[in-house]
Coordinates of N, CA, C and O in Angstrom, one line a residue:
X1 N 2.8 19.4 -6.1 CA 3.8 18.6 -5.1 C 2.6 17.5 -4.6 O 0.9 17.8 -4.7
X2 N 3.2 16.4 -5.0 CA 1.4 15.2 -5.0 C 1.5 14.6 -4.1 O 2.6 15.2 -3.1
X3 N -0.1 15.0 -3.1 CA 0.2 14.2 -1.7 C -1.0 12.8 -1.8 O -2.0 13.1 -2.7
X4 N -0.6 12.5 -1.4 CA -1.7 10.3 -1.4 C -2.0 10.7 0.7 O -1.1 11.1 1.2
X5 N -3.5 10.4 0.4 CA -4.2 10.2 1.3 C -4.4 8.4 1.7 O -5.2 8.8 0.5
X6 N -3.8 8.1 2.5 CA -4.4 6.3 2.9 C -5.7 6.5 3.4 O -5.9 6.8 4.2
X7 N -6.9 5.1 2.8 CA -7.7 4.9 3.7 C -8.4 3.6 3.8 O -7.7 2.4 3.3
X8 N -9.6 3.5 4.6 CA -9.2 2.2 4.0 C -8.9 1.2 5.7 O -9.6 -0.1 5.9
X9 N -8.7 2.1 6.2 CA -8.2 0.7 7.6 C -8.9 0.8 8.2 O -10.3 1.8 8.8
X10 N -9.5 -0.4 9.5 CA -10.2 -0.4 9.8 C -9.5 -1.9 11.3 O -8.3 -2.8 11.2
X11 N -10.7 -2.4 12.0 CA -10.7 -3.6 13.5 C -10.6 -4.5 12.4 O -12.2 -4.7 12.3
X12 N -10.1 -5.4 11.9 CA -11.4 -6.3 11.5 C -10.5 -8.1 12.3 O -9.4 -7.9 12.8
X13 N -11.2 -8.8 12.5 CA -11.0 -9.9 12.8 C -10.3 -11.1 12.2 O -9.7 -10.8 10.5
X14 N -8.9 -12.0 11.8 CA -7.8 -12.9 11.4 C -9.0 -13.4 10.5 O -10.1 -13.9 10.7
X15 N -8.8 -13.8 9.2 CA -8.7 -14.0 8.6 C -10.1 -13.5 7.3 O -10.3 -13.8 6.2
X16 N -10.4 -11.9 7.9 CA -11.3 -10.9 7.4 C -10.0 -10.3 5.8 O -8.9 -11.0 6.0
X17 N -10.6 -9.5 6.0 CA -10.8 -8.6 4.6 C -10.6 -7.7 4.7 O -12.3 -6.6 5.4
X18 N -9.5 -6.5 4.0 CA -10.0 -5.2 4.0 C -9.1 -4.9 2.7 O -8.4 -5.7 1.9
X19 N -9.9 -3.9 1.9 CA -9.2 -2.5 1.2 C -8.5 -1.7 1.2 O -9.3 -0.7 2.1
X20 N -7.8 -0.7 1.1 CA -7.3 0.4 1.7 C -6.9 0.5 0.1 O -6.8 0.5 -1.3
X21 N -7.0 2.2 0.2 CA -7.0 3.2 -1.3 C -5.9 4.0 -0.8 O -5.7 4.1 0.8
X22 N -4.7 4.9 -1.6 CA -4.1 5.5 -1.6 C -4.8 6.5 -2.6 O -4.4 6.8 -3.9
X23 N -5.6 7.8 -2.7 CA -5.5 8.5 -3.0 C -5.2 9.6 -3.1 O -4.5 10.1 -2.0
X24 N -4.7 9.7 -4.7 CA -3.4 11.6 -4.8 C -5.0 12.3 -5.5 O -5.9 12.7 -6.4
X25 N -3.5 13.8 -5.5 CA -4.2 14.6 -5.8 C -2.8 16.1 -6.2 O -1.6 15.4 -5.2
X26 N -2.7 16.8 -6.8 CA -1.9 17.9 -7.8 C -1.0 17.4 -8.4 O -1.0 17.4 -9.9
X27 N -1.2 15.7 -8.9 CA -0.5 14.9 -9.8 C -1.2 13.7 -9.9 O -2.3 13.0 -9.4
X28 N -1.5 13.2 -11.6 CA -1.4 11.7 -11.7 C -0.9 10.4 -11.6 O 0.3 11.0 -11.2
X29 N -0.7 9.4 -10.9 CA -1.1 9.3 -10.8 C -0.2 7.7 -11.7 O 1.2 7.1 -12.0
X30 N -0.6 8.7 -12.6 CA -0.3 7.5 -14.0 C 1.2 7.3 -14.3 O 1.6 6.2 -14.6
X31 N 2.4 8.5 -13.7 CA 3.1 8.3 -14.0 C 4.5 7.3 -13.5 O 4.9 8.0 -13.6
X32 N 3.2 7.3 -12.2 CA 4.6 6.2 -11.5 C 4.4 5.6 -10.2 O 2.8 5.3 -10.5
X33 N 4.7 5.1 -10.0 CA 5.1 3.2 -8.7 C 4.6 3.8 -8.4 O 5.0 5.5 -7.5
X34 N 2.8 2.9 -6.9 CA 3.0 3.2 -5.6 C 3.6 2.4 -4.9 O 3.5 1.7 -5.5
X35 N 4.5 2.8 -4.1 CA 4.7 1.7 -3.1 C 3.4 1.1 -2.1 O 2.9 2.9 -1.3
X36 N 3.1 0.0 -1.1 CA 2.2 0.5 0.1 C 3.7 -0.6 0.8 O 4.3 -1.4 1.0
X37 N 3.4 0.2 2.2 CA 4.6 0.2 3.3 C 3.9 0.0 5.1 O 2.2 0.6 4.6
X38 N 4.5 -0.5 5.5 CA 3.9 -1.1 6.8 C 4.6 -1.0 8.0 O 6.0 -1.2 7.8
X39 N 4.9 -0.1 8.7 CA 5.4 -0.4 10.4 C 4.4 -0.8 11.1 O 3.2 -0.1 12.3
X40 N 4.7 -1.7 11.9 CA 3.8 -2.4 13.1 C 5.3 -1.6 14.5 O 6.4 -1.7 14.6
X41 N 4.2 -1.1 16.1 CA 5.0 -0.9 17.3 C 6.5 -2.3 16.9 O 5.8 -3.2 17.3
X42 N 8.0 -1.0 16.9 CA 8.5 -2.0 17.5 C 9.6 -2.7 16.6 O 10.3 -3.3 17.1
X43 N 8.8 -2.0 15.4 CA 9.2 -3.0 13.8 C 10.0 -2.0 13.6 O 9.2 -0.7 13.4
X44 N 10.8 -2.4 11.9 CA 10.9 -1.8 10.9 C 9.8 -1.0 10.3 O 8.7 -2.3 9.8
X45 N 9.8 0.3 9.1 CA 9.0 -0.5 8.9 C 9.2 -1.0 7.3 O 10.8 -1.7 6.5
X46 N 7.6 -1.9 6.3 CA 7.7 -3.0 6.0 C 8.0 -2.1 4.1 O 6.8 -1.9 4.4
X47 N 7.9 -3.1 3.4 CA 7.6 -2.3 2.3 C 6.9 -3.8 1.7 O 7.1 -5.1 2.0
X48 N 5.4 -3.6 1.4 CA 5.1 -4.7 1.8 C 4.4 -4.8 -0.4 O 4.0 -6.3 -0.5
X49 N 4.0 -4.2 -0.4 CA 3.7 -4.2 -1.8 C 3.8 -2.9 -3.3 O 4.7 -2.0 -2.1
X50 N 4.7 -3.3 -4.2 CA 4.4 -2.4 -5.2 C 3.7 -2.3 -7.2 O 3.9 -3.3 -6.4
X51 N 3.5 -1.0 -7.5 CA 2.9 -2.0 -9.0 C 3.5 -0.2 -9.0 O 3.2 1.0 -9.6
X52 N 4.5 -1.4 -10.5 CA 4.9 -0.5 -11.8 C 3.7 1.2 -12.0 O 2.2 0.3 -11.8
X53 N 3.8 2.1 -12.3 CA 3.7 2.7 -13.1 C 2.3 2.4 -14.7 O 1.8 2.4 -14.8
X54 N 2.7 1.5 -15.2 CA 2.9 0.9 -16.1 C 2.0 -0.2 -15.7 O 2.0 -0.8 -16.6
X55 N 2.2 -0.9 -14.9 CA 1.7 -2.2 -14.1 C 1.8 -3.7 -15.0 O 1.6 -4.4 -14.7
X56 N 3.2 -3.1 -15.5 CA 4.0 -4.2 -15.9 C 5.1 -5.1 -15.1 O 4.5 -6.1 -14.9
X57 N 5.2 -4.7 -13.9 CA 5.4 -5.5 -12.7 C 4.3 -5.2 -10.8 O 4.9 -3.8 -11.3
X58 N 4.5 -6.2 -10.3 CA 4.4 -6.0 -9.2 C 5.2 -6.6 -8.0 O 5.8 -7.4 -8.6
X59 N 5.4 -6.3 -7.2 CA 6.5 -7.3 -5.8 C 4.8 -6.8 -5.0 O 4.5 -6.2 -4.4
X60 N 5.5 -7.9 -4.0 CA 4.9 -8.6 -2.7 C 6.4 -9.0 -2.2 O 6.9 -10.3 -1.9
X61 N 6.1 -8.5 -0.8 CA 6.3 -9.7 0.6 C 6.5 -10.0 0.6 O 4.9 -11.0 0.4
X62 N 6.8 -11.4 0.6 CA 7.0 -12.9 0.6 C 5.8 -13.4 2.2 O 5.2 -14.0 1.9
X63 N 5.6 -12.2 3.5 CA 4.7 -12.7 4.0 C 3.8 -11.6 3.8 O 2.5 -12.2 4.3
X64 N 3.2 -11.6 2.8 CA 1.3 -11.4 2.1 C 1.4 -11.4 0.9 O 0.2 -11.8 0.7
X65 N 2.0 -12.5 0.4 CA 2.1 -12.9 -0.9 C 1.1 -14.4 -0.8 O 0.8 -14.9 0.2
X66 N 0.3 -13.9 -1.9 CA -1.2 -15.1 -1.9 C -2.9 -13.9 -1.6 O -3.3 -14.8 -1.6
X67 N -2.0 -13.7 -1.0 CA -3.3 -12.7 0.4 C -3.9 -11.4 0.1 O -4.9 -10.9 0.2
X68 N -2.6 -10.4 -0.4 CA -3.0 -8.7 -0.6 C -2.8 -8.9 -2.1 O -1.6 -10.4 -2.8
X69 N -3.2 -7.8 -2.8 CA -3.5 -7.7 -4.5 C -3.0 -5.9 -4.5 O -4.0 -5.6 -3.7
X70 N -2.0 -5.7 -5.4 CA -2.2 -4.2 -5.6 C -2.8 -4.1 -7.1 O -2.7 -5.0 -7.6
X71 N -3.8 -2.6 -6.9 CA -3.9 -2.1 -8.1 C -4.3 -1.1 -8.5 O -4.0 -0.7 -7.5
X72 N -4.0 0.0 -9.2 CA -4.1 0.3 -9.5 C -5.5 1.0 -11.0 O -6.0 0.6 -11.5
X73 N -6.3 2.4 -10.4 CA -7.4 2.7 -10.9 C -6.7 4.7 -11.4 O -6.4 4.8 -11.2
X74 N -6.1 4.6 -12.4 CA -5.7 5.6 -13.3 C -7.3 6.9 -13.4 O -6.5 8.3 -13.0
X75 N -7.9 6.5 -13.8 CA -9.8 7.3 -14.3 C -9.4 8.1 -12.7 O -9.7 8.7 -12.7
X76 N -9.3 7.4 -11.7 CA -9.9 7.8 -9.9 C -8.6 8.4 -8.7 O -9.0 8.0 -8.0
X77 N -7.2 8.1 -9.9 CA -6.0 8.6 -9.4 C -6.2 7.7 -8.5 O -5.5 8.6 -7.7
X78 N -6.2 6.2 -7.8 CA -6.2 5.5 -7.3 C -5.5 4.5 -6.4 O -5.6 4.0 -8.2
X79 N -5.2 4.0 -5.9 CA -4.2 2.5 -6.3 C -4.9 1.6 -4.9 O -5.1 2.9 -4.0
X80 N -4.8 0.7 -5.1 CA -5.9 0.1 -3.5 C -5.0 -1.4 -3.2 O -3.6 -2.0 -4.4
X81 N -4.7 -1.6 -2.0 CA -4.5 -3.0 -1.3 C -5.1 -3.1 -1.0 O -6.5 -3.6 -0.7
X82 N -5.7 -4.9 -1.7 CA -7.4 -6.1 -1.6 C -6.0 -6.5 0.2 O -5.0 -7.1 -0.3
X83 N -6.6 -6.9 0.8 CA -6.3 -7.8 2.2 C -7.0 -8.8 1.4 O -7.6 -8.5 2.9
X84 N -6.3 -9.4 2.1 CA -7.4 -11.1 2.1 C -6.6 -12.0 3.8 O -5.6 -12.1 3.7
X85 N -7.3 -12.8 3.9 CA -7.2 -13.8 4.9 C -5.9 -13.3 5.4 O -4.7 -13.8 5.6
X86 N -6.6 -12.0 6.7 CA -5.4 -11.5 6.9 C -5.6 -12.1 8.8 O -5.8 -12.5 9.4
X87 N -3.8 -11.5 8.9 CA -3.5 -12.6 10.9 C -3.3 -10.8 11.7 O -2.9 -9.4 10.9
X88 N -3.2 -11.2 12.3 CA -2.6 -10.6 13.5 C -1.0 -9.7 13.0 O -1.3 -8.7 13.3
X89 N -0.4 -10.6 12.8 CA 0.9 -10.4 12.7 C 0.5 -9.5 11.0 O 1.8 -8.1 11.1
X90 N -0.4 -9.0 10.6 CA -0.3 -7.9 9.4 C -0.9 -6.4 10.1 O -0.6 -5.3 9.6
X91 N -0.9 -6.6 11.5 CA -1.5 -5.5 12.4 C 0.0 -4.0 12.4 O 1.1 -4.7 12.6
X92 N -1.0 -3.4 12.0 CA -0.1 -2.9 11.5 C -0.7 -1.3 10.9 O -1.8 -0.7 10.5
X93 N 0.3 0.8 10.5 CA -0.2 1.5 10.4 C 0.0 1.5 8.6 O 1.8 0.9 8.5
X94 N -0.6 1.4 8.0 CA 0.0 1.3 6.6 C -0.1 2.8 6.0 O -0.7 3.1 6.4
X95 N 0.9 2.8 4.8 CA 1.1 4.0 4.1 C 2.1 3.5 2.2 O 2.0 2.6 2.0
X96 N 0.7 5.0 1.7 CA 1.4 4.6 0.5 C 2.9 5.7 0.4 O 2.7 6.5 1.1
X97 N 3.0 5.1 -0.4 CA 4.3 6.2 -0.9 C 5.1 6.6 -3.2 O 4.3 5.7 -3.3
X98 N 5.0 7.3 -3.0 CA 5.4 7.6 -4.6 C 6.7 7.2 -5.0 O 7.1 7.3 -4.0
X99 N 6.8 6.6 -6.0 CA 7.8 6.2 -6.6 C 8.6 6.8 -8.0 O 7.7 8.1 -8.1
X100 N 9.2 5.6 -9.0 CA 9.2 6.9 -9.3 C 8.6 5.9 -10.9 O 7.5 5.4 -10.8
X101 N 8.6 5.0 -12.1 CA 8.6 4.8 -12.9 C 7.9 3.0 -12.7 O 7.2 2.3 -12.5
X102 N 9.4 3.2 -12.3 CA 9.6 1.5 -11.7 C 9.6 1.2 -10.3 O 9.8 2.0 -9.4
X103 N 9.4 -0.2 -9.6 CA 9.3 0.6 -8.3 C 11.0 -0.8 -7.3 O 11.1 -1.9 -7.2
X104 N 11.6 0.7 -7.9 CA 12.7 0.3 -7.6 C 13.0 1.4 -5.3 O 12.1 1.5 -5.7
X105 N 14.3 2.0 -5.8 CA 13.6 2.2 -3.2 C 13.5 3.7 -3.6 O 13.4 4.2 -2.1
X106 N 13.5 3.8 -4.5 CA 13.9 6.3 -4.0 C 11.8 6.1 -4.0 O 11.0 5.9 -4.9
X107 N 11.2 6.5 -2.3 CA 10.5 6.3 -2.0 C 9.9 8.2 -1.9 O 10.7 8.6 -1.7
X108 N 8.8 9.1 -2.2 CA 9.0 9.9 -1.5 C 7.2 10.3 -1.8 O 6.3 9.6 -1.3
X109 N 7.2 11.9 -0.4 CA 5.3 12.2 -0.6 C 4.8 11.0 0.3 O 3.8 10.5 -0.3
X110 N 5.1 10.4 1.6 CA 4.3 9.9 1.8 C 3.5 10.4 2.8 O 2.5 11.4 2.9
X111 N 2.2 8.9 2.5 CA 0.5 9.8 3.0 C 1.2 9.8 4.9 O 2.0 9.3 5.4
X112 N -0.3 9.2 5.2 CA -0.6 9.7 6.6 C -0.6 8.1 7.2 O -0.2 8.5 8.1
X113 N -0.9 7.4 6.2 CA -0.6 6.3 6.7 C -2.3 5.8 7.8 O -3.2 7.3 7.7
X114 N -2.8 4.2 7.4 CA -4.4 4.1 8.0 C -3.7 3.0 8.6 O -2.6 1.6 8.4
X115 N -4.3 2.6 9.9 CA -3.8 1.6 11.0 C -5.0 0.9 11.3 O -6.6 0.9 10.2
X116 N -4.5 -0.1 10.0 CA -5.3 -2.0 10.1 C -4.9 -2.7 11.8 O -3.7 -2.4 11.8
X117 N -6.1 -3.7 12.3 CA -6.2 -3.9 12.9 C -6.2 -5.2 13.3 O -7.9 -5.1 12.8
X118 N -5.5 -6.1 13.2 CA -6.0 -7.9 13.0 C -6.6 -8.4 14.1 O -5.2 -8.7 15.0
X119 N -8.0 -8.8 15.6 CA -7.8 -8.8 16.2 C -8.8 -9.7 16.7 O -9.8 -8.8 15.7
X120 N -9.2 -10.2 17.3 CA -10.2 -11.5 17.7 C -10.4 -11.3 19.1 O -12.0 -10.8 19.4

């Protein structure tokens, strides 16, 4: 079973940056799309970004376009989410999840999440 672990969350000031990591064990990530999701208190879970297994396509929510960048390093079995120009509304628990080859709706093997707090 593939297990995913998120890391990199922190408390940052508005306008700051963070890089989140999603590290996998149990299988190579090379064959899977990986999605980043977030959930803030009182809000529904939101898909933030996704990258296909082949890196042929990426997805970004409108709320993060131009600020977040998803990437993967298959040699390290890790997917990253670079988060720039952070806003207070980015505050949430961020999760990564395992998809199929492409960024479709079926995600599983969710990680435990990492807290991102954007506040002055």
